[in-house]
Amino acid sequence: MTPSAVAAPNAPSRPPQAAEADDEINISEYVDILLDRKWLVASVTALAVALGMAYALFSTPIYQSNLLVQVEDSAPDAKGFLGDSASLFEVKTPASGEIQIIRSRSVLGAAVDQTKLYIEAMPRYLPVVGTWMARRANGLSTPGFLGMQGYVTGKEKIEVAQFDVPLAFEDGAPFIVTALGEGRYTLSHPNLNESLTGTVGKPLVNNSNGGPLNLLIDTLAGNPGAQFTVSRDSRLGTIEDLQKRLQLAEQGKPSNVISVTLDDSDRQRLANILNAIGTQYVKQNVERKAAEAQKTLDFLDVQLPQFKKQLEASEDAYTKFRNANKTVALDEEAKVVLGQSVELQTKLLEAQQHRRELAAKYTDTNPRVRMIDSQIAAVQRELGGLSNRVAAMPTTQQDALRLERDVRVNGELYKSLLNSALQLRLVKEGKIGNVRLLDSAVQPKRPIKPQKSMIVALALVLGLVAGVALAIARSLFMGGVRNPQEIEAHTGLNVYSVVPFTSEQIQIEQRATAKTPGVQLLAVSHPESPAIEALRSLRIALQFTTLEAGNNRVLITGATPATK
């Protein structure tokens, strides 16, 4: 019922503060608004929940899998003559560096080529619900639906082993493969002059205006008329997309264990691409180590003959000296000096060799080069101190000490070189790297999204919020007058009575329109109606008001012209 308010014309105006206070809506009024528009709130909420359930039900499931890679430390016994630089073939790269190697185009490109990830082939499912129906189907479907030819909703399957197209066709509209039955199919595309016919298991070759087209389908399962989409993406675009999707992180720091994670809608393809990435990464690591080992071997093959000649020359010189001077006995001091001299001279030669290797990679200002320079200077200072002690010895002992030192130093260096060369050959022939796969990727059983319960709950909350907001907005902007106090606040007039609009009045108006005989007045047919009681209250209020007025005239008016 819509009430009508009757205001007194000569009442004093209310203060603005009171009007502003009446404009404020308290909690009880909000509750009244929601109760009045409860069906609007319920409808909006139900619509949101229905949309959420439809999305959760029909959206394509996304699966996640991962593999673990361990970056192993360099073996401590693999260092020989080359000292710390012997790790040229066993360099320990930080996990952050290995992560960038895994993400590189070199590794991902090889994995993309191995799995043919740039080829996308799938049945042409019915829009919206096709994939949902296919996941629940038990066999092949009958192609077509409501006049849409070729669409399928069953267990159709296609596997493409090779698909090479001209560059103009890459990343473009997909090709349509239509099953003909008995292992035959047609291939069509908007840019082809005519459809091509091929056979499963045999290459389909066509020379178009843009270049050669090669297609080899290994498997095609579908009833005659079933259609499949086949597209070829650019290799670079596929690699870049894989780089964005790939998630790499070190499992705890510093653990040197790297997790490689990927999401995909196809469980088998997901496991295949991850395992291909792991295989290519380990393979390239082994190849890189073998190449480094071969490079160092080539260097040692040049150095070994030279050190062998030096050893032989020092041995000959020492032998001649002993033959000429018979036996020369070294005192205790000379023996100590000899041992220290051999040790320092060996360190000096190793450090100098290390310096030459670093100079091939870094500048003189590099911290590693400057550190080895400081080590060389320190060893040379110690050797200088020993030289002063040797100079104080007899000449014969000096010569004997020098020659024996040369024999020992050259012998140690030559033996160390031989050991290093042997280790390098083992690394090269053994095909061993410093990374290994801890866990391979497996096909996940359950999707990670959509999370149906969360989606429905979120849709319920959002729908409820939207429904409440819409109800309040409609009440604020389209609600009209909510109570008599609003009239008093905005006009400054007192409201003497509120006359409700009753259903009986509607019936009376309908009878009057139909020209039904009789008196069509609410006071006659329903004298106890709330509207009549409100009019009686108005009559009494007007009688008391006219006692103070100068006349007994009452003006009845409305908000608009011709108001009834």
XYZ file of C-alpha atoms in Angstrom:
564
model
C 0.000 0.000 0.000
C 1.242 3.479 -0.877
C 0.293 6.016 1.835
C -0.702 9.619 1.161
C 0.296 12.310 3.631
C -1.761 15.393 4.464
C 0.216 18.406 5.745
C -0.863 21.516 7.567
C -0.028 24.702 5.629
C 0.711 27.156 8.435
C 3.032 25.074 10.640
C 6.385 26.564 11.594
C 9.453 25.507 9.653
C 11.866 23.024 11.257
C 15.536 23.880 11.748
C 17.999 22.712 9.055
C 19.800 20.547 11.611
C 16.680 18.517 12.112
C 16.252 18.103 8.369
C 19.809 16.885 7.993
C 19.337 14.452 10.850
C 16.251 13.018 9.171
C 18.234 12.485 5.950
C 20.483 10.044 7.739
C 19.486 6.388 7.423
C 19.958 4.282 10.530
C 20.470 0.528 10.674
C 16.792 -0.240 11.186
C 15.914 1.630 7.996
C 18.556 -0.367 6.100
C 16.978 -3.543 7.414
C 13.552 -2.325 6.276
C 14.946 -1.589 2.815
C 16.440 -5.080 2.525
C 13.241 -6.708 3.748
C 11.173 -4.723 1.257
C 13.511 -5.710 -1.585
C 14.444 -9.182 -0.386
C 13.450 -10.781 -3.681
C 15.772 -8.449 -5.573
C 18.669 -9.403 -3.279
C 17.804 -13.088 -3.579
C 17.564 -12.890 -7.369
C 20.935 -11.187 -7.787
C 22.573 -13.641 -5.373
C 21.043 -16.634 -7.136
C 22.203 -15.320 -10.506
C 25.763 -14.854 -9.230
C 25.835 -18.346 -7.711
C 24.494 -19.833 -10.942
C 27.198 -18.090 -12.966
C 29.870 -19.228 -10.493
C 28.664 -22.815 -10.643
C 28.604 -22.718 -14.437
C 32.170 -21.409 -14.539
C 33.376 -24.007 -12.037
C 31.601 -26.767 -13.931
C 32.471 -25.934 -17.525
C 35.924 -24.342 -17.252
C 38.899 -26.430 -18.395
C 40.805 -28.091 -15.520
C 44.405 -26.935 -15.058
C 46.985 -29.391 -13.737
C 50.389 -28.775 -12.159
C 53.506 -30.921 -12.012
C 57.156 -30.382 -11.184
C 60.605 -31.930 -11.259
C 63.579 -31.469 -8.940
C 67.161 -30.858 -10.070
C 70.186 -31.021 -7.780
C 73.337 -28.999 -8.435
C 76.134 -31.037 -6.866
C 79.308 -29.677 -5.302
C 82.650 -30.214 -7.002
C 84.512 -33.304 -5.851
C 87.406 -32.317 -3.539
C 89.752 -34.969 -4.956
C 89.420 -33.688 -8.500
C 91.968 -30.932 -7.935
C 95.514 -31.581 -8.919
C 98.124 -29.461 -10.584
C 95.524 -26.890 -11.556
C 94.626 -26.269 -7.895
C 91.298 -24.439 -7.526
C 91.227 -23.874 -11.260
C 91.064 -27.621 -11.819
C 87.346 -27.096 -11.463
C 87.241 -25.889 -15.045
C 85.556 -29.208 -15.656
C 83.616 -29.174 -12.361
C 82.623 -25.545 -11.891
C 79.992 -25.118 -9.206
C 77.491 -22.630 -10.529
C 75.169 -20.961 -7.970
C 71.554 -22.111 -8.061
C 70.460 -18.698 -9.363
C 72.777 -19.127 -12.331
C 71.516 -22.649 -12.986
C 67.941 -21.335 -12.894
C 68.778 -18.929 -15.693
C 70.390 -21.765 -17.652
C 67.221 -23.863 -17.340
C 65.134 -20.889 -18.506
C 67.438 -20.200 -21.459
C 66.340 -20.647 -25.068
C 69.084 -23.227 -25.496
C 67.506 -25.641 -23.007
C 63.840 -24.802 -23.602
C 64.313 -24.731 -27.370
C 65.693 -28.271 -27.343
C 62.777 -29.383 -25.136
C 60.262 -27.711 -27.461
C 61.812 -29.475 -30.456
C 61.774 -32.810 -28.639
C 58.075 -32.591 -27.694
C 56.892 -30.660 -30.780
C 55.230 -28.206 -28.415
C 54.715 -25.719 -31.252
C 52.120 -28.089 -32.778
C 48.620 -27.768 -31.312
C 46.157 -30.476 -32.313
C 42.834 -31.192 -30.616
C 39.242 -32.213 -31.405
C 36.876 -29.438 -32.391
C 34.705 -29.466 -29.297
C 31.258 -27.966 -29.027
C 31.535 -24.413 -27.634
C 31.171 -23.891 -23.864
C 30.053 -27.395 -22.866
C 32.003 -29.531 -25.350
C 35.064 -30.191 -23.200
C 32.877 -30.868 -20.145
C 30.866 -33.458 -22.069
C 34.035 -34.995 -23.531
C 35.528 -35.518 -20.064
C 32.461 -37.541 -19.105
C 32.003 -39.448 -22.361
C 32.741 -43.165 -22.706
C 33.362 -43.335 -26.435
C 33.289 -41.500 -29.737
C 30.458 -39.041 -30.345
C 28.302 -38.402 -33.369
C 29.699 -35.290 -35.107
C 27.497 -32.214 -35.335
C 25.038 -30.490 -33.020
C 21.988 -28.408 -33.954
C 23.256 -27.853 -37.463
C 26.856 -27.131 -36.430
C 28.782 -29.619 -38.524
C 31.934 -31.331 -37.288
C 31.710 -30.478 -33.585
C 32.321 -33.391 -31.212
C 31.664 -34.128 -27.542
C 33.310 -37.533 -27.038
C 36.674 -39.276 -26.757
C 37.976 -38.186 -30.153
C 41.777 -38.086 -30.385
C 44.453 -36.837 -32.761
C 48.257 -37.110 -32.593
C 50.421 -35.158 -35.038
C 54.065 -36.205 -35.445
C 55.052 -33.475 -37.912
C 53.467 -30.275 -39.145
C 55.548 -27.804 -41.114
C 53.868 -24.820 -42.757
C 55.045 -21.661 -44.544
C 55.951 -18.752 -42.254
C 52.810 -16.886 -43.315
C 50.672 -19.688 -41.830
C 52.392 -19.724 -38.414
C 50.445 -18.225 -35.483
C 47.447 -17.854 -37.767
C 44.037 -19.456 -38.174
C 44.047 -23.191 -37.418
C 43.757 -25.865 -40.083
C 40.672 -28.101 -40.014
C 41.146 -31.863 -40.261
C 37.941 -33.760 -41.096
C 37.824 -37.523 -40.600
C 36.570 -39.470 -43.628
C 36.770 -42.946 -42.161
C 39.090 -45.865 -42.936
C 42.147 -43.816 -41.930
C 41.554 -41.004 -44.424
C 41.021 -37.309 -43.785
C 40.822 -33.912 -45.456
C 42.828 -30.815 -44.559
C 41.303 -27.383 -45.162
C 42.299 -23.786 -44.463
C 41.025 -20.381 -45.615
C 44.326 -19.745 -47.430
C 44.342 -23.075 -49.280
C 42.832 -23.097 -52.739
C 41.259 -26.499 -52.132
C 41.034 -29.161 -49.463
C 43.827 -31.724 -49.316
C 43.243 -35.431 -48.758
C 45.641 -37.529 -46.705
C 46.043 -40.875 -44.963
C 46.899 -41.512 -41.328
C 50.506 -42.662 -40.939
C 51.608 -41.255 -44.302
C 53.081 -37.779 -44.918
C 50.844 -35.250 -46.637
C 52.995 -32.929 -48.755
C 51.755 -29.888 -50.630
C 53.604 -26.989 -52.240
C 51.500 -23.885 -51.776
C 52.250 -20.375 -52.946
C 53.864 -19.522 -49.613
C 56.045 -22.628 -49.410
C 55.931 -26.352 -48.639
C 53.390 -27.851 -46.256
C 54.119 -31.188 -44.546
C 51.684 -33.023 -42.279
C 52.064 -36.435 -40.652
C 49.216 -37.683 -38.455
C 50.011 -40.748 -36.357
C 46.616 -41.202 -34.695
C 43.121 -40.080 -35.713
C 40.196 -41.464 -33.707
C 36.786 -40.147 -34.703
C 33.661 -41.004 -36.634
C 33.350 -39.797 -40.239
C 32.610 -36.078 -40.210
C 34.402 -35.398 -36.936
C 36.624 -32.334 -37.152
C 39.912 -31.469 -35.468
C 41.903 -28.231 -35.296
C 45.627 -28.292 -36.064
C 47.802 -25.188 -35.803
C 51.512 -24.451 -35.972
C 52.945 -21.774 -33.702
C 56.297 -20.134 -34.294
C 59.179 -21.844 -32.512
C 60.410 -18.612 -30.918
C 56.926 -17.657 -29.748
C 56.454 -21.089 -28.191
C 59.775 -20.823 -26.345
C 58.971 -17.342 -25.026
C 55.529 -18.477 -23.861
C 57.122 -21.436 -22.063
C 59.631 -19.095 -20.402
C 56.750 -17.031 -18.987
C 54.814 -20.065 -17.752
C 57.769 -21.877 -16.197
C 58.212 -21.400 -12.434
C 61.721 -22.018 -11.064
C 62.858 -21.655 -7.474
C 65.500 -23.025 -5.150
C 64.027 -25.352 -2.520
C 65.409 -23.703 0.577
C 68.672 -21.784 0.648
C 71.341 -22.870 0.196
C 70.113 -26.340 -0.801
C 71.231 -26.354 -4.462
C 67.958 -28.150 -5.258
C 65.899 -26.417 -7.951
C 62.168 -26.976 -8.426
C 60.833 -26.637 -11.989
C 57.027 -26.223 -11.998
C 54.577 -25.867 -14.890
C 50.782 -25.653 -15.316
C 48.888 -27.092 -18.292
C 45.441 -28.346 -19.242
C 46.854 -31.599 -20.718
C 48.333 -33.934 -18.091
C 50.362 -36.027 -20.513
C 51.766 -33.013 -22.345
C 52.612 -31.424 -18.988
C 54.727 -34.391 -17.866
C 56.350 -34.756 -21.290
C 57.533 -31.153 -21.556
C 58.872 -31.065 -17.978
C 60.797 -34.314 -18.420
C 62.139 -33.049 -21.744
C 63.385 -29.878 -20.020
C 65.112 -31.968 -17.347
C 66.668 -34.304 -19.908
C 67.969 -31.480 -22.090
C 69.333 -29.570 -19.102
C 71.318 -32.556 -17.801
C 72.474 -33.441 -21.319
C 73.758 -29.942 -22.038
C 75.448 -29.818 -18.633
C 77.328 -33.040 -19.418
C 78.248 -31.775 -22.876
C 79.495 -28.500 -21.424
C 81.645 -30.303 -18.852
C 83.041 -32.610 -21.529
C 83.870 -29.621 -23.741
C 85.640 -27.870 -20.860
C 87.538 -31.066 -20.074
C 88.614 -31.420 -23.705
C 89.762 -27.816 -23.804
C 91.887 -28.307 -20.691
C 93.196 -31.620 -22.045
C 94.367 -29.876 -25.185
C 96.265 -27.422 -22.999
C 97.836 -30.209 -20.917
C 98.824 -32.172 -24.003
C 100.962 -29.186 -24.985
C 102.411 -28.693 -21.496
C 103.221 -32.333 -20.664
C 106.090 -32.786 -23.172
C 107.652 -29.506 -22.028
C 107.529 -30.483 -18.341
C 108.869 -33.924 -19.180
C 111.869 -32.365 -20.928
C 112.446 -30.071 -17.947
C 112.331 -33.068 -15.590
C 114.758 -35.060 -17.712
C 117.135 -32.103 -18.022
C 117.121 -31.504 -14.257
C 117.739 -35.205 -13.582
C 120.665 -35.280 -16.033
C 122.213 -32.170 -14.473
C 121.867 -33.615 -10.968
C 123.361 -36.936 -12.045
C 126.373 -35.248 -13.657
C 126.920 -33.139 -10.534
C 126.900 -36.178 -8.271
C 129.239 -38.085 -10.569
C 131.655 -35.169 -10.565
C 131.507 -34.475 -6.840
C 130.823 -37.986 -5.568
C 128.382 -37.922 -2.654
C 127.533 -34.545 -1.170
C 126.019 -34.748 2.290
C 123.497 -32.041 3.224
C 123.395 -30.918 6.811
C 120.115 -30.557 8.724
C 119.699 -26.893 7.850
C 120.178 -27.602 4.162
C 117.556 -30.373 4.283
C 115.039 -28.036 5.903
C 115.769 -25.317 3.365
C 115.452 -27.860 0.547
C 112.017 -29.020 1.711
C 110.737 -25.472 2.086
C 112.203 -24.427 -1.239
C 110.586 -27.350 -3.082
C 107.210 -26.586 -1.513
C 107.365 -22.859 -2.268
C 108.671 -23.343 -5.788
C 105.835 -25.782 -6.533
C 103.276 -23.302 -5.171
C 104.793 -20.535 -7.258
C 104.613 -22.507 -10.490
C 101.029 -23.584 -9.797
C 100.018 -20.007 -8.980
C 101.685 -18.688 -12.134
C 99.885 -21.322 -14.206
C 96.621 -20.368 -12.569
C 97.371 -16.709 -13.353
C 97.804 -17.496 -17.063
C 94.471 -19.314 -17.144
C 92.650 -16.441 -15.438
C 94.272 -13.907 -17.756
C 92.576 -15.625 -20.687
C 89.155 -14.915 -19.140
C 89.498 -11.778 -17.003
C 91.281 -8.434 -16.992
C 94.102 -7.541 -14.599
C 91.687 -5.554 -12.421
C 89.441 -8.540 -11.761
C 89.347 -9.488 -8.037
C 90.322 -13.080 -8.768
C 93.354 -11.999 -10.818
C 94.420 -9.493 -8.172
C 94.122 -12.154 -5.471
C 96.357 -14.611 -7.339
C 98.847 -11.790 -7.961
C 99.056 -11.142 -4.232
C 99.615 -14.859 -3.603
C 102.423 -14.963 -6.175
C 104.075 -11.931 -4.548
C 103.878 -13.553 -1.100
C 105.487 -16.793 -2.327
C 108.222 -14.843 -4.097
C 109.026 -12.972 -0.867
C 109.362 -16.240 1.018
C 111.592 -17.638 -1.722
C 113.729 -14.519 -1.463
C 114.255 -15.167 2.253
C 115.301 -18.757 1.537
C 117.722 -17.553 -1.136
C 119.555 -15.477 1.486
C 119.942 -18.543 3.705
C 121.180 -20.642 0.781
C 123.748 -17.977 -0.135
C 125.382 -18.427 3.278
C 126.039 -22.137 2.618
C 129.152 -23.591 0.976
C 129.181 -23.470 -2.816
C 129.022 -27.246 -3.221
C 126.002 -27.515 -0.953
C 124.341 -24.627 -2.807
C 124.724 -26.406 -6.144
C 123.569 -29.729 -4.732
C 120.553 -28.121 -3.063
C 119.564 -26.230 -6.220
C 119.838 -29.292 -8.483
C 117.962 -31.583 -6.102
C 115.272 -28.927 -5.695
C 114.820 -28.704 -9.475
C 114.464 -32.487 -9.738
C 111.856 -32.633 -6.979
C 109.850 -29.636 -8.228
C 109.798 -30.790 -11.835
C 108.902 -34.307 -10.737
C 105.986 -33.106 -8.606
C 104.687 -30.870 -11.361
C 104.955 -33.570 -14.009
C 103.192 -36.135 -11.808
C 100.450 -33.634 -10.990
C 99.954 -32.911 -14.676
C 99.616 -36.609 -15.441
C 97.020 -37.038 -12.671
C 95.030 -34.031 -13.890
C 95.072 -35.310 -17.463
C 93.832 -38.709 -16.298
C 90.983 -37.144 -14.315
C 89.986 -34.996 -17.268
C 89.862 -38.007 -19.563
C 87.654 -39.802 -17.052
C 85.300 -36.817 -16.954
C 85.169 -36.622 -20.737
C 84.673 -40.327 -21.378
C 82.429 -40.915 -18.373
C 79.925 -38.216 -19.474
C 79.453 -36.966 -15.929
C 78.113 -33.520 -15.069
C 77.522 -31.749 -11.791
C 73.710 -31.809 -11.984
C 71.242 -34.658 -11.703
C 67.502 -35.214 -11.688
C 66.147 -35.994 -8.238
C 62.473 -36.347 -9.207
C 61.006 -36.624 -12.683
C 57.632 -35.115 -13.549
C 54.576 -37.364 -13.294
C 51.039 -36.944 -14.566
C 48.950 -35.339 -11.789
C 45.609 -36.874 -10.880
C 43.782 -33.820 -9.599
C 43.626 -30.325 -11.084
C 44.786 -27.329 -9.081
C 42.085 -25.113 -10.567
C 39.327 -24.226 -10.854
C 38.723 -24.626 -7.117
C 35.003 -25.213 -7.387
C 34.011 -24.758 -3.751
C 35.979 -21.518 -3.480
C 34.501 -20.180 -6.727
C 30.928 -20.918 -5.622
C 31.551 -19.401 -2.183
C 33.082 -16.299 -3.745
C 30.161 -16.017 -6.175
C 27.744 -16.257 -3.236
C 29.496 -13.470 -1.339
C 29.819 -11.217 -4.385
C 26.203 -11.867 -5.381
C 24.978 -11.040 -1.899
C 27.026 -7.841 -1.791
C 25.835 -6.825 -5.258
C 22.211 -7.568 -4.363
C 22.364 -5.529 -1.162
C 24.095 -2.648 -2.935
C 21.523 -2.668 -5.735
C 18.628 -2.747 -3.278
C 19.999 0.185 -1.279
C 20.814 2.145 -4.435
C 17.316 1.685 -5.822
C 15.852 2.724 -2.483
C 17.998 5.863 -2.314
C 17.475 7.018 -5.887
C 14.069 5.547 -6.747
C 12.432 4.908 -3.384
C 10.274 8.046 -3.048
C 9.109 9.180 0.405
C 9.829 6.580 3.071
C 8.002 8.161 6.049
C 6.054 11.318 7.033
C 9.069 12.782 8.795
C 10.744 13.323 5.401
C 7.849 15.565 4.318
C 8.070 17.559 7.533
C 11.868 17.856 7.167
C 11.776 19.118 3.582
C 8.630 21.307 3.689
C 8.469 22.536 7.285
C 4.793 21.462 7.469
C 3.165 19.242 10.071
C 1.650 15.948 8.866
C -1.793 15.443 10.390
C -2.679 12.111 8.833
C -1.355 9.319 6.615
C -3.984 7.718 4.377
C -2.966 4.249 3.147
C -3.868 3.073 -0.328
C -5.869 -0.161 0.106
C -6.639 -3.036 -2.211
C -10.355 -2.367 -1.712
C -9.916 1.011 -3.402
C -8.479 -0.745 -6.462
C -11.536 -2.974 -6.639
C -13.838 0.032 -6.369
C -12.009 1.808 -9.191
C -12.309 -1.296 -11.357
C -16.082 -1.494 -10.734
C -16.439 2.202 -11.465
C -14.565 1.784 -14.724
C -16.819 -1.131 -15.640
C -19.854 1.064 -14.765
C -21.178 -1.408 -12.240
C -24.500 -0.247 -10.708
C -24.367 1.081 -7.173
C -22.457 3.651 -5.172
C -18.746 3.090 -5.683
C -17.363 4.699 -2.545
C -14.881 3.147 -0.120
C -16.693 4.687 2.865
C -19.908 2.913 1.799
C -18.548 -0.522 0.897
C -15.796 -0.720 3.553
C -16.496 1.803 6.331
C -13.945 0.143 8.638
C -11.082 0.370 6.120
C -7.770 1.840 7.437
C -8.016 4.523 4.785
C -11.441 5.619 6.073
C -10.172 5.619 9.664
C -7.259 7.839 8.560
C -9.691 10.247 6.893
C -11.757 10.407 10.096
C -8.574 11.313 12.019
C -7.856 13.995 9.434
C -11.379 15.409 9.841
C -10.944 15.707 13.587
C -7.519 17.352 13.203
C -8.916 19.846 10.701
C -11.815 20.712 12.990
C -9.426 21.683 15.782
C -7.207 23.598 13.352
C -10.084 25.674 11.906
C -11.012 26.877 15.401
C -7.912 29.077 15.323
C -8.267 30.036 11.646
C -10.015 33.127 10.334
C -12.404 31.023 8.221
C -13.356 27.427 7.729
C -12.003 27.008 4.238
C -9.637 24.050 3.512
C -7.502 23.906 0.362
C -6.769 20.416 -0.956
C -3.892 20.189 -3.426
C -1.306 17.683 -4.732
C 2.266 17.428 -5.958
C 1.354 17.381 -9.655
C -1.388 18.836 -11.852
C -4.648 16.864 -12.006
C -3.771 14.931 -8.863
C -6.624 12.716 -7.771
